[in-house]
XYZ file of C-alpha atoms in Angstrom:
579
model
C 0.000 0.000 0.000
C 1.462 3.287 -1.083
C 1.558 5.908 1.597
C 2.958 9.283 2.417
C 3.965 10.573 5.843
C 6.326 9.767 8.662
C 7.489 6.505 10.083
C 4.560 6.105 12.448
C 1.638 4.271 10.938
C -0.872 6.647 12.524
C 0.590 9.530 10.505
C 0.605 7.751 7.169
C -1.539 9.315 4.502
C -2.853 6.734 2.068
C -2.617 7.531 -1.618
C -4.524 4.490 -2.858
C -6.937 1.843 -1.609
C -8.445 -1.337 -3.008
C -12.066 -2.494 -3.282
C -13.621 -5.368 -5.216
C -13.734 -3.093 -8.303
C -9.989 -2.493 -8.191
C -7.599 0.201 -7.019
C -8.588 3.825 -6.392
C -5.612 6.153 -6.812
C -5.014 9.679 -5.582
C -4.104 11.990 -8.475
C -1.720 14.572 -7.065
C -1.743 16.472 -10.365
C -5.517 16.954 -10.000
C -5.343 18.545 -6.567
C -7.189 21.848 -6.197
C -6.422 24.402 -3.508
C -5.598 28.054 -3.079
C -3.157 29.097 -5.825
C -0.141 29.214 -3.465
C -0.821 25.635 -2.250
C -0.052 26.755 1.300
C -2.052 24.765 3.891
C -4.819 26.904 5.314
C -4.808 27.647 9.040
C -8.239 26.255 9.768
C -8.545 27.307 13.411
C -11.915 28.953 13.961
C -12.953 28.831 10.309
C -15.963 27.270 8.633
C -15.707 23.893 6.866
C -14.257 23.757 3.369
C -17.080 22.840 0.973
C -17.092 21.899 -2.728
C -19.809 22.267 -5.384
C -19.816 20.987 -8.974
C -21.806 21.905 -12.064
C -21.640 20.893 -15.723
C -22.133 23.767 -18.157
C -22.590 21.485 -21.210
C -19.512 22.891 -22.871
C -19.136 21.548 -26.427
C -15.416 21.022 -25.873
C -16.167 18.123 -23.543
C -14.616 19.944 -20.600
C -17.777 21.324 -19.057
C -17.226 20.532 -15.382
C -16.784 23.501 -13.054
C -15.774 23.419 -9.387
C -16.392 25.925 -6.616
C -14.844 25.729 -3.155
C -14.479 27.983 -0.132
C -11.377 28.284 2.059
C -11.640 30.693 4.987
C -12.779 34.071 3.648
C -12.036 33.069 0.055
C -14.218 31.549 -2.668
C -12.729 30.003 -5.847
C -14.249 28.947 -9.161
C -12.203 26.802 -11.584
C -12.552 24.610 -14.637
C -12.444 21.093 -13.173
C -10.276 18.791 -15.277
C -10.665 15.748 -13.045
C -8.693 12.673 -14.080
C -7.972 14.055 -17.551
C -5.496 16.888 -17.061
C -3.490 18.571 -14.351
C -5.159 21.367 -12.425
C -3.980 24.863 -13.350
C -4.382 26.814 -10.116
C -2.899 29.990 -11.563
C -6.029 30.680 -13.609
C -9.218 30.688 -11.526
C -12.266 31.788 -13.495
C -13.343 33.758 -10.449
C -11.961 34.467 -6.992
C -13.655 36.402 -4.203
C -12.423 37.479 -0.775
C -15.041 38.491 1.770
C -14.655 40.835 4.720
C -16.507 40.522 7.998
C -18.110 37.196 7.088
C -17.093 33.836 5.650
C -18.754 31.613 3.044
C -20.100 28.438 4.662
C -21.852 26.557 1.837
C -22.852 26.913 -1.806
C -24.919 25.288 -4.551
C -25.174 25.567 -8.354
C -28.468 25.479 -10.248
C -27.973 22.713 -12.860
C -31.058 23.752 -14.844
C -29.801 27.216 -15.771
C -26.089 26.456 -16.212
C -24.554 27.299 -19.587
C -21.030 27.959 -20.819
C -21.793 31.708 -20.575
C -23.633 31.840 -17.251
C -24.167 29.901 -14.012
C -26.285 30.649 -10.943
C -24.393 30.036 -7.709
C -25.892 30.490 -4.254
C -23.463 31.172 -1.398
C -24.412 31.098 2.285
C -22.437 33.031 4.911
C -21.507 32.821 8.560
C -23.452 36.011 9.385
C -26.692 34.717 7.834
C -26.738 36.309 4.387
C -27.177 34.447 1.092
C -25.628 35.743 -2.117
C -26.575 34.896 -5.695
C -23.569 35.265 -7.994
C -22.531 34.399 -11.537
C -18.809 33.523 -11.389
C -18.558 33.286 -15.184
C -19.907 36.769 -15.800
C -18.283 37.813 -12.497
C -21.548 39.390 -11.408
C -23.289 39.608 -8.060
C -26.978 39.390 -8.849
C -28.631 39.673 -5.448
C -28.019 39.572 -1.721
C -30.715 37.987 0.466
C -31.146 38.644 4.192
C -28.703 41.512 3.717
C -29.817 43.348 6.863
C -30.104 40.019 8.758
C -33.751 40.786 9.521
C -34.839 37.265 8.574
C -32.193 35.301 10.521
C -28.946 36.398 12.184
C -27.417 32.928 12.588
C -24.946 31.096 10.390
C -26.149 29.510 7.148
C -25.549 25.760 7.440
C -26.962 24.517 4.126
C -28.308 26.049 0.930
C -29.939 24.162 -1.966
C -31.893 24.989 -5.096
C -35.318 23.323 -5.016
C -35.135 20.440 -7.538
C -36.736 21.288 -10.854
C -36.948 25.018 -10.111
C -34.988 27.864 -11.660
C -36.002 30.376 -8.996
C -36.787 28.679 -5.658
C -34.134 27.819 -3.091
C -34.067 26.620 0.512
C -31.717 27.892 3.230
C -31.041 26.315 6.651
C -29.551 28.178 9.616
C -27.902 27.214 12.890
C -30.976 28.702 14.596
C -32.886 25.580 13.549
C -34.972 27.423 10.947
C -35.218 26.935 7.184
C -36.453 29.543 4.747
C -37.848 29.183 1.240
C -36.826 32.025 -1.091
C -37.684 33.112 -4.609
C -34.859 34.859 -6.467
C -37.417 37.218 -8.057
C -38.640 38.557 -4.703
C -37.040 41.137 -2.441
C -36.508 40.659 1.290
C -38.161 43.873 2.451
C -36.832 46.604 4.725
C -38.523 45.387 7.910
C -38.526 42.095 9.766
C -41.067 39.669 8.274
C -44.322 38.836 10.027
C -45.422 35.210 9.964
C -48.690 33.307 10.037
C -48.867 29.635 11.080
C -49.516 27.335 8.137
C -48.892 23.878 9.598
C -47.709 22.489 12.901
C -46.642 19.018 13.978
C -44.432 17.220 16.455
C -41.360 19.443 16.988
C -41.832 21.382 13.762
C -43.880 24.276 12.417
C -44.265 25.957 9.029
C -45.190 29.629 8.715
C -46.052 31.799 5.725
C -44.846 35.368 5.412
C -47.639 37.917 5.851
C -47.197 40.656 3.266
C -49.344 42.659 0.841
C -46.752 42.252 -1.895
C -44.570 39.275 -2.783
C -41.485 39.186 -0.577
C -38.982 36.749 0.886
C -39.091 34.428 2.634
C -42.078 32.577 1.203
C -42.031 30.076 4.073
C -40.269 29.596 7.382
C -39.729 26.073 8.711
C -38.837 25.650 12.385
C -37.442 22.157 12.863
C -36.408 20.498 16.142
C -34.152 22.048 18.758
C -30.728 23.541 18.065
C -29.037 23.917 14.697
C -30.366 22.360 11.524
C -27.027 21.047 10.234
C -27.960 19.730 6.796
C -30.912 18.849 4.615
C -31.216 16.847 1.404
C -33.970 16.522 -1.199
C -35.044 13.058 -2.325
C -34.133 12.042 -5.900
C -37.644 12.869 -7.103
C -37.606 16.201 -5.252
C -40.784 15.448 -3.307
C -39.322 14.715 0.130
C -36.892 16.534 2.385
C -34.595 14.882 4.942
C -33.314 17.121 7.753
C -30.413 16.318 10.109
C -30.517 18.347 13.312
C -28.309 19.046 16.307
C -30.958 17.536 18.591
C -30.029 14.151 17.088
C -33.187 13.697 15.038
C -33.554 12.871 11.379
C -36.913 14.188 10.179
C -38.282 13.403 6.732
C -40.997 15.671 5.310
C -43.210 15.688 2.273
C -41.906 18.984 0.907
C -44.944 20.383 -0.926
C -47.460 19.405 1.766
C -45.059 20.162 4.651
C -46.082 16.922 6.339
C -43.841 14.771 8.529
C -43.292 11.328 6.982
C -41.021 9.761 9.605
C -38.289 10.312 12.181
C -35.156 8.680 13.547
C -32.950 9.460 16.539
C -29.155 9.205 16.611
C -27.559 6.820 19.078
C -25.737 9.736 20.684
C -25.388 13.486 20.074
C -26.329 15.553 17.055
C -26.731 14.511 13.433
C -24.409 16.426 11.106
C -25.048 15.024 7.624
C -27.636 13.179 5.543
C -28.048 11.730 2.028
C -30.498 9.652 -0.046
C -29.897 6.467 -2.031
C -30.245 7.002 -5.807
C -33.649 5.272 -5.839
C -34.950 7.153 -2.797
C -35.519 3.983 -0.747
C -32.879 4.587 1.932
C -31.431 7.510 3.856
C -28.018 7.503 5.517
C -27.186 9.940 8.321
C -23.999 10.530 10.292
C -23.011 12.619 13.273
C -21.555 12.888 16.749
C -22.126 9.223 17.652
C -19.303 8.321 15.197
C -21.793 6.052 13.394
C -23.459 5.963 10.001
C -27.130 5.022 10.318
C -29.204 3.547 7.468
C -32.932 4.323 7.573
C -35.624 2.779 5.386
C -37.938 5.345 3.810
C -40.812 2.900 3.238
C -40.623 1.218 6.669
C -39.609 4.347 8.620
C -37.089 2.430 10.685
C -33.356 1.986 11.199
C -32.186 -1.081 9.266
C -28.429 -0.918 9.946
C -25.640 1.046 11.571
C -22.012 1.287 10.494
C -19.116 1.633 12.930
C -15.703 2.527 11.549
C -15.037 6.169 12.355
C -13.247 7.258 15.515
C -14.744 10.725 15.622
C -17.700 12.684 14.291
C -18.945 11.804 10.813
C -19.053 14.995 8.749
C -20.271 13.815 5.309
C -22.168 10.810 3.936
C -22.814 10.186 0.223
C -24.095 7.364 -1.997
C -22.044 6.176 -4.967
C -24.588 5.924 -7.785
C -22.017 4.330 -10.088
C -21.350 1.322 -7.832
C -24.915 0.803 -6.591
C -26.261 -2.200 -8.510
C -29.006 -4.812 -8.770
C -27.829 -8.079 -10.302
C -29.524 -11.176 -11.775
C -32.605 -12.952 -10.564
C -36.223 -11.877 -10.492
C -36.435 -8.401 -9.035
C -38.418 -7.805 -5.871
C -41.090 -5.133 -6.095
C -38.662 -2.685 -4.478
C -36.699 -2.652 -7.708
C -39.466 -3.023 -10.267
C -39.310 -0.313 -12.869
C -37.051 0.206 -15.842
C -33.550 1.642 -15.909
C -35.114 4.670 -17.559
C -37.341 5.157 -14.536
C -34.342 4.759 -12.240
C -32.320 7.405 -14.041
C -35.270 9.764 -14.241
C -35.408 9.683 -10.472
C -31.818 10.818 -10.260
C -32.277 13.678 -12.740
C -35.003 15.887 -11.356
C -35.629 17.772 -14.590
C -36.839 14.636 -16.394
C -40.424 15.168 -15.258
C -41.583 15.013 -11.667
C -44.787 13.075 -12.357
C -43.052 10.230 -14.175
C -40.311 10.128 -11.570
C -42.945 9.966 -8.859
C -44.664 6.991 -10.486
C -41.332 5.226 -10.531
C -40.837 6.149 -6.876
C -44.175 4.606 -5.931
C -43.203 1.320 -7.586
C -39.798 1.388 -5.958
C -41.426 1.949 -2.584
C -43.642 -1.145 -2.634
C -42.818 -3.616 0.072
C -43.391 -7.057 -1.423
C -40.066 -8.812 -1.126
C -41.466 -11.781 0.812
C -43.067 -13.024 -2.404
C -39.953 -12.625 -4.555
C -36.708 -14.456 -4.959
C -33.607 -12.855 -3.450
C -31.369 -10.932 -5.782
C -27.880 -9.537 -5.527
C -28.285 -5.963 -4.361
C -25.496 -3.562 -3.485
C -25.819 0.018 -2.352
C -22.389 1.616 -2.022
C -22.031 4.676 0.142
C -19.113 6.507 1.691
C -18.404 8.664 4.689
C -15.643 10.985 5.853
C -15.097 12.337 9.321
C -13.179 14.506 11.707
C -10.922 11.500 12.339
C -9.424 12.240 8.844
C -10.629 8.843 7.600
C -12.527 7.831 4.477
C -14.847 4.824 4.891
C -16.659 2.956 2.123
C -19.646 0.755 2.938
C -21.718 -1.835 1.081
C -25.371 -2.306 1.943
C -26.361 -5.712 0.567
C -29.344 -8.063 0.354
C -28.549 -9.885 3.599
C -29.162 -6.611 5.452
C -31.989 -5.305 3.259
C -33.996 -8.563 3.175
C -33.072 -10.454 6.359
C -36.215 -12.628 6.178
C -35.212 -14.099 2.805
C -32.877 -17.078 2.299
C -29.496 -15.697 1.337
C -27.712 -16.574 -1.877
C -24.514 -15.441 -0.227
C -23.339 -13.128 2.521
C -21.118 -10.255 1.456
C -21.535 -7.739 4.258
C -19.646 -7.954 7.546
C -22.220 -7.772 10.317
C -21.974 -8.062 14.058
C -25.421 -8.410 15.509
C -27.217 -10.510 18.015
C -30.837 -11.569 18.214
C -33.078 -9.857 20.712
C -36.760 -9.580 21.430
C -37.856 -6.065 20.764
C -40.377 -3.884 22.504
C -40.645 -1.030 20.042
C -42.861 1.925 19.312
C -43.936 3.345 15.999
C -41.650 6.007 14.525
C -43.427 6.438 11.211
C -46.087 9.097 11.002
C -47.827 7.563 7.988
C -49.612 4.272 8.689
C -47.481 1.290 7.705
C -48.145 -2.411 8.434
C -44.439 -3.253 8.430
C -43.529 -1.098 11.402
C -42.064 -3.703 13.689
C -38.508 -4.905 13.912
C -37.922 -8.527 12.820
C -37.994 -11.093 15.616
C -34.596 -12.415 14.618
C -31.704 -10.608 13.009
C -28.705 -11.801 11.030
C -25.813 -12.357 13.377
C -22.194 -13.400 13.177
C -20.762 -16.429 14.950
C -18.507 -14.167 16.980
C -21.334 -12.987 19.244
C -23.527 -15.112 21.521
C -27.227 -15.361 20.783
C -29.714 -14.659 23.531
C -31.230 -17.889 24.793
C -34.412 -16.393 26.204
C -36.244 -13.067 26.306
C -35.128 -12.332 29.858
C -31.454 -12.686 29.050
C -31.827 -10.695 25.844
C -32.851 -7.593 27.769
C -29.849 -7.898 30.087
C -27.510 -8.623 27.185
C -28.869 -5.751 25.142
C -28.365 -3.311 27.986
C -24.854 -4.611 28.563
C -23.775 -4.375 24.943
C -25.359 -0.974 24.375
C -23.732 0.363 27.546
C -20.384 -1.176 26.670
C -20.418 0.300 23.199
C -21.472 3.734 24.427
C -18.836 3.704 27.150
C -15.865 2.328 25.246
C -16.367 3.596 21.754
C -17.914 6.954 22.478
C -17.150 8.199 25.991
C -13.593 7.032 26.569
C -12.337 7.796 23.086
C -13.973 11.219 23.229
C -12.346 11.867 26.622
C -8.924 10.852 25.309
C -9.336 13.114 22.296
C -10.704 16.072 24.252
C -7.593 18.251 24.459
C -6.415 17.405 20.962
C -9.857 18.020 19.497
C -10.062 21.512 20.912
C -6.595 22.379 19.664
C -7.478 21.171 16.155
C -10.961 22.640 16.272
C -12.615 19.261 15.925
C -15.278 19.771 18.529
C -18.186 22.005 19.348
C -16.639 25.246 18.148
C -16.671 23.932 14.599
C -20.385 23.248 14.692
C -21.435 26.322 16.653
C -19.518 29.425 15.691
C -20.745 31.534 18.617
C -20.019 30.956 22.275
C -23.690 31.528 23.079
C -24.564 28.515 20.932
C -22.138 26.387 22.937
C -23.580 27.603 26.230
C -27.100 26.824 25.050
C -26.057 23.331 24.067
C -24.352 22.729 27.395
C -27.332 23.996 29.359
C -29.680 21.683 27.472
C -27.492 18.602 27.947
C -29.664 17.278 30.788
C -32.752 17.504 28.642
C -30.938 15.763 25.784
C -29.867 12.909 28.074
C -33.426 12.461 29.312
C -34.766 12.384 25.759
C -32.086 9.885 24.700
C -33.073 7.572 27.555
C -36.700 7.677 26.395
C -35.950 6.833 22.763
C -33.252 4.156 23.214
C -34.721 0.741 22.480
C -37.631 2.108 20.426
C -37.944 2.253 16.648
C -36.691 5.834 16.834
C -33.370 4.564 18.182
C -32.925 0.785 18.374
C -30.283 -0.633 20.680
C -26.972 -1.575 19.117
C -27.730 -5.308 19.001
C -31.218 -4.830 17.563
C -29.982 -3.909 14.091
C -27.088 -5.197 11.955
C -23.748 -3.494 12.559
C -21.815 -2.901 9.333
C -18.056 -2.845 9.091
C -16.470 -0.651 6.415
C -15.038 -2.199 3.264
C -12.382 0.502 3.324
C -11.281 2.692 6.215
C -8.222 4.792 5.389
C -6.595 7.914 6.801
C -6.288 10.257 3.836
C -5.557 13.662 5.413
C -3.928 15.363 8.388
C -6.911 17.634 9.081
C -10.595 16.827 9.400
C -12.387 15.863 6.201
C -15.307 18.009 5.088
C -16.210 16.837 1.565
C -17.044 13.543 -0.177
C -18.543 13.614 -3.680
C -18.861 10.661 -6.069
C -18.426 11.474 -9.762
C -18.538 9.172 -12.781
C -14.793 8.582 -13.099
C -13.552 9.609 -9.639
C -14.435 10.542 -6.111
C -13.553 13.908 -4.592
C -12.561 14.609 -0.982
C -11.475 17.775 0.792
C -9.927 18.541 4.146
C -10.002 21.618 6.343
C -6.543 22.689 5.188
C -8.110 23.563 1.830
C -6.897 20.689 -0.358
C -9.463 19.203 -2.753
C -8.307 15.741 -3.844
C -9.361 13.622 -6.825
C -9.274 9.822 -6.508
C -9.470 8.052 -9.875
C -11.762 5.056 -10.035
C -10.188 1.753 -11.122
C -9.137 2.004 -14.771
C -10.094 5.676 -15.008
C -6.667 7.305 -14.700
C -6.372 9.732 -17.609
C -3.738 9.169 -20.297
C -2.501 12.727 -19.921
C -1.517 12.100 -16.317
C 0.337 8.917 -17.230
C 2.205 10.357 -20.175
C 3.070 13.725 -18.698
C 4.731 13.262 -15.328
C 6.024 16.808 -15.564
C 2.485 17.988 -14.982
C 2.561 16.751 -11.416
C 3.243 19.563 -8.968
C 5.693 19.164 -6.143
C 2.963 19.680 -3.572
C 1.411 16.645 -1.903
C -1.615 16.004 0.228
C -0.792 17.048 3.768
């Protein structure tokens, strides 16, 4: 295994890793960063984020990349695995004073070679609409901070829309904007539209059209990230209170919820077919949640610190051979239409309804693989496979390809799905490995479950967190990264008792099953790939892209996808390396 770094194994930075598909290789010539390649002093700054867009350039080089480092925002032509990055020629570069960019998103519907629409959220609460090709600043939203004064945590264009976008803040609120509307010169007045368990949606009372169109108040504490489903009809929200909440977006209705095993949820993503949601956070776990059953179906343990990003790999997710269960009925065309929102929401929705049917008990097992990845503050990249033995535990298995450590337990669970669903109970028995004992009777299973859950929480979460405490604060790995203001930290500390009480209520229910009640995945790959915390993981067709807090954006070529130009022109490789 090739590696860079010192003699100690813990400091080695991996430059390649192997999966069943082959070898993924780090392309040092395709590294993007600030033009001087100097590592960024990340203390006290917001996470480095990366956005991509394709402008349909006829030259075949239409990919564009945007990333923020500290107060700076860069926009480059992204050459990926094909050619070396030329950092001396950014298309656009912006340096902000008094505030820092925190997140950004391109509108893929309006992107052309002459113009792109880029939304940028800021640490002081504003949102800017810019065109980095024309080098124009179109509009500034929440300029006077009358709508929300807290940090922007996530900004996304509404799928299928050229004008609507959604913004989340560390206050726990989300706002729906229209680029055509102004924000007004006074603070908005709101009228309650819909209210449910720990959420409310308000409309803006105004005689003329103004922003925001809607205000969502979700959970307690910061709303760290949200993600639209592939068909654009549902919205998954990951909050600092540890809850994943999934809403029907247009109707603003709660579909289902899930609670983290410990601490806040920091990131969330959907599978390409919309059947599963993966969330990660301060419990160092990745949690897989079934959209149709509204329940946790697996957890993954491989990270040693907070999980900052989760993402599905649409290129490696596959369904092989055999008669398809109803979950996967529907043509490839339907499947791809779900991924591309602009292909017609009605047709995509009909595909989604077929994909959501739960009828696998009447079908033969097939080979199913969902590949997803995660990166964390432990500087590690993990890749995971979610396979048929986890997805369909009640079916006879053709083979077992996923490492699981689980034990059987009788479950006393409550319903976590808001919509009525007959399949809302955990299976009586779960797949288990031979390495763990199986409970012999219901009485023992309760004792064993408490023991294992307590042991895991104590050893994996409490002790390791205690050992890392001083180092984490020095490297800005802990609360200061999530909450930029000291008042936020004080609020979180003061509400810790309430959080502990709530966690005790939900543990062992369908909101938050005990550790032994669901399969525990082990990562296929778990490699240290940076010296600073990782903040980006994006899967592209011929590579995957990661970024760390020092401001280095790295391209990892998929097996067999290393460009000829990089092989034939070693002189293109810069002297700088990933540090």
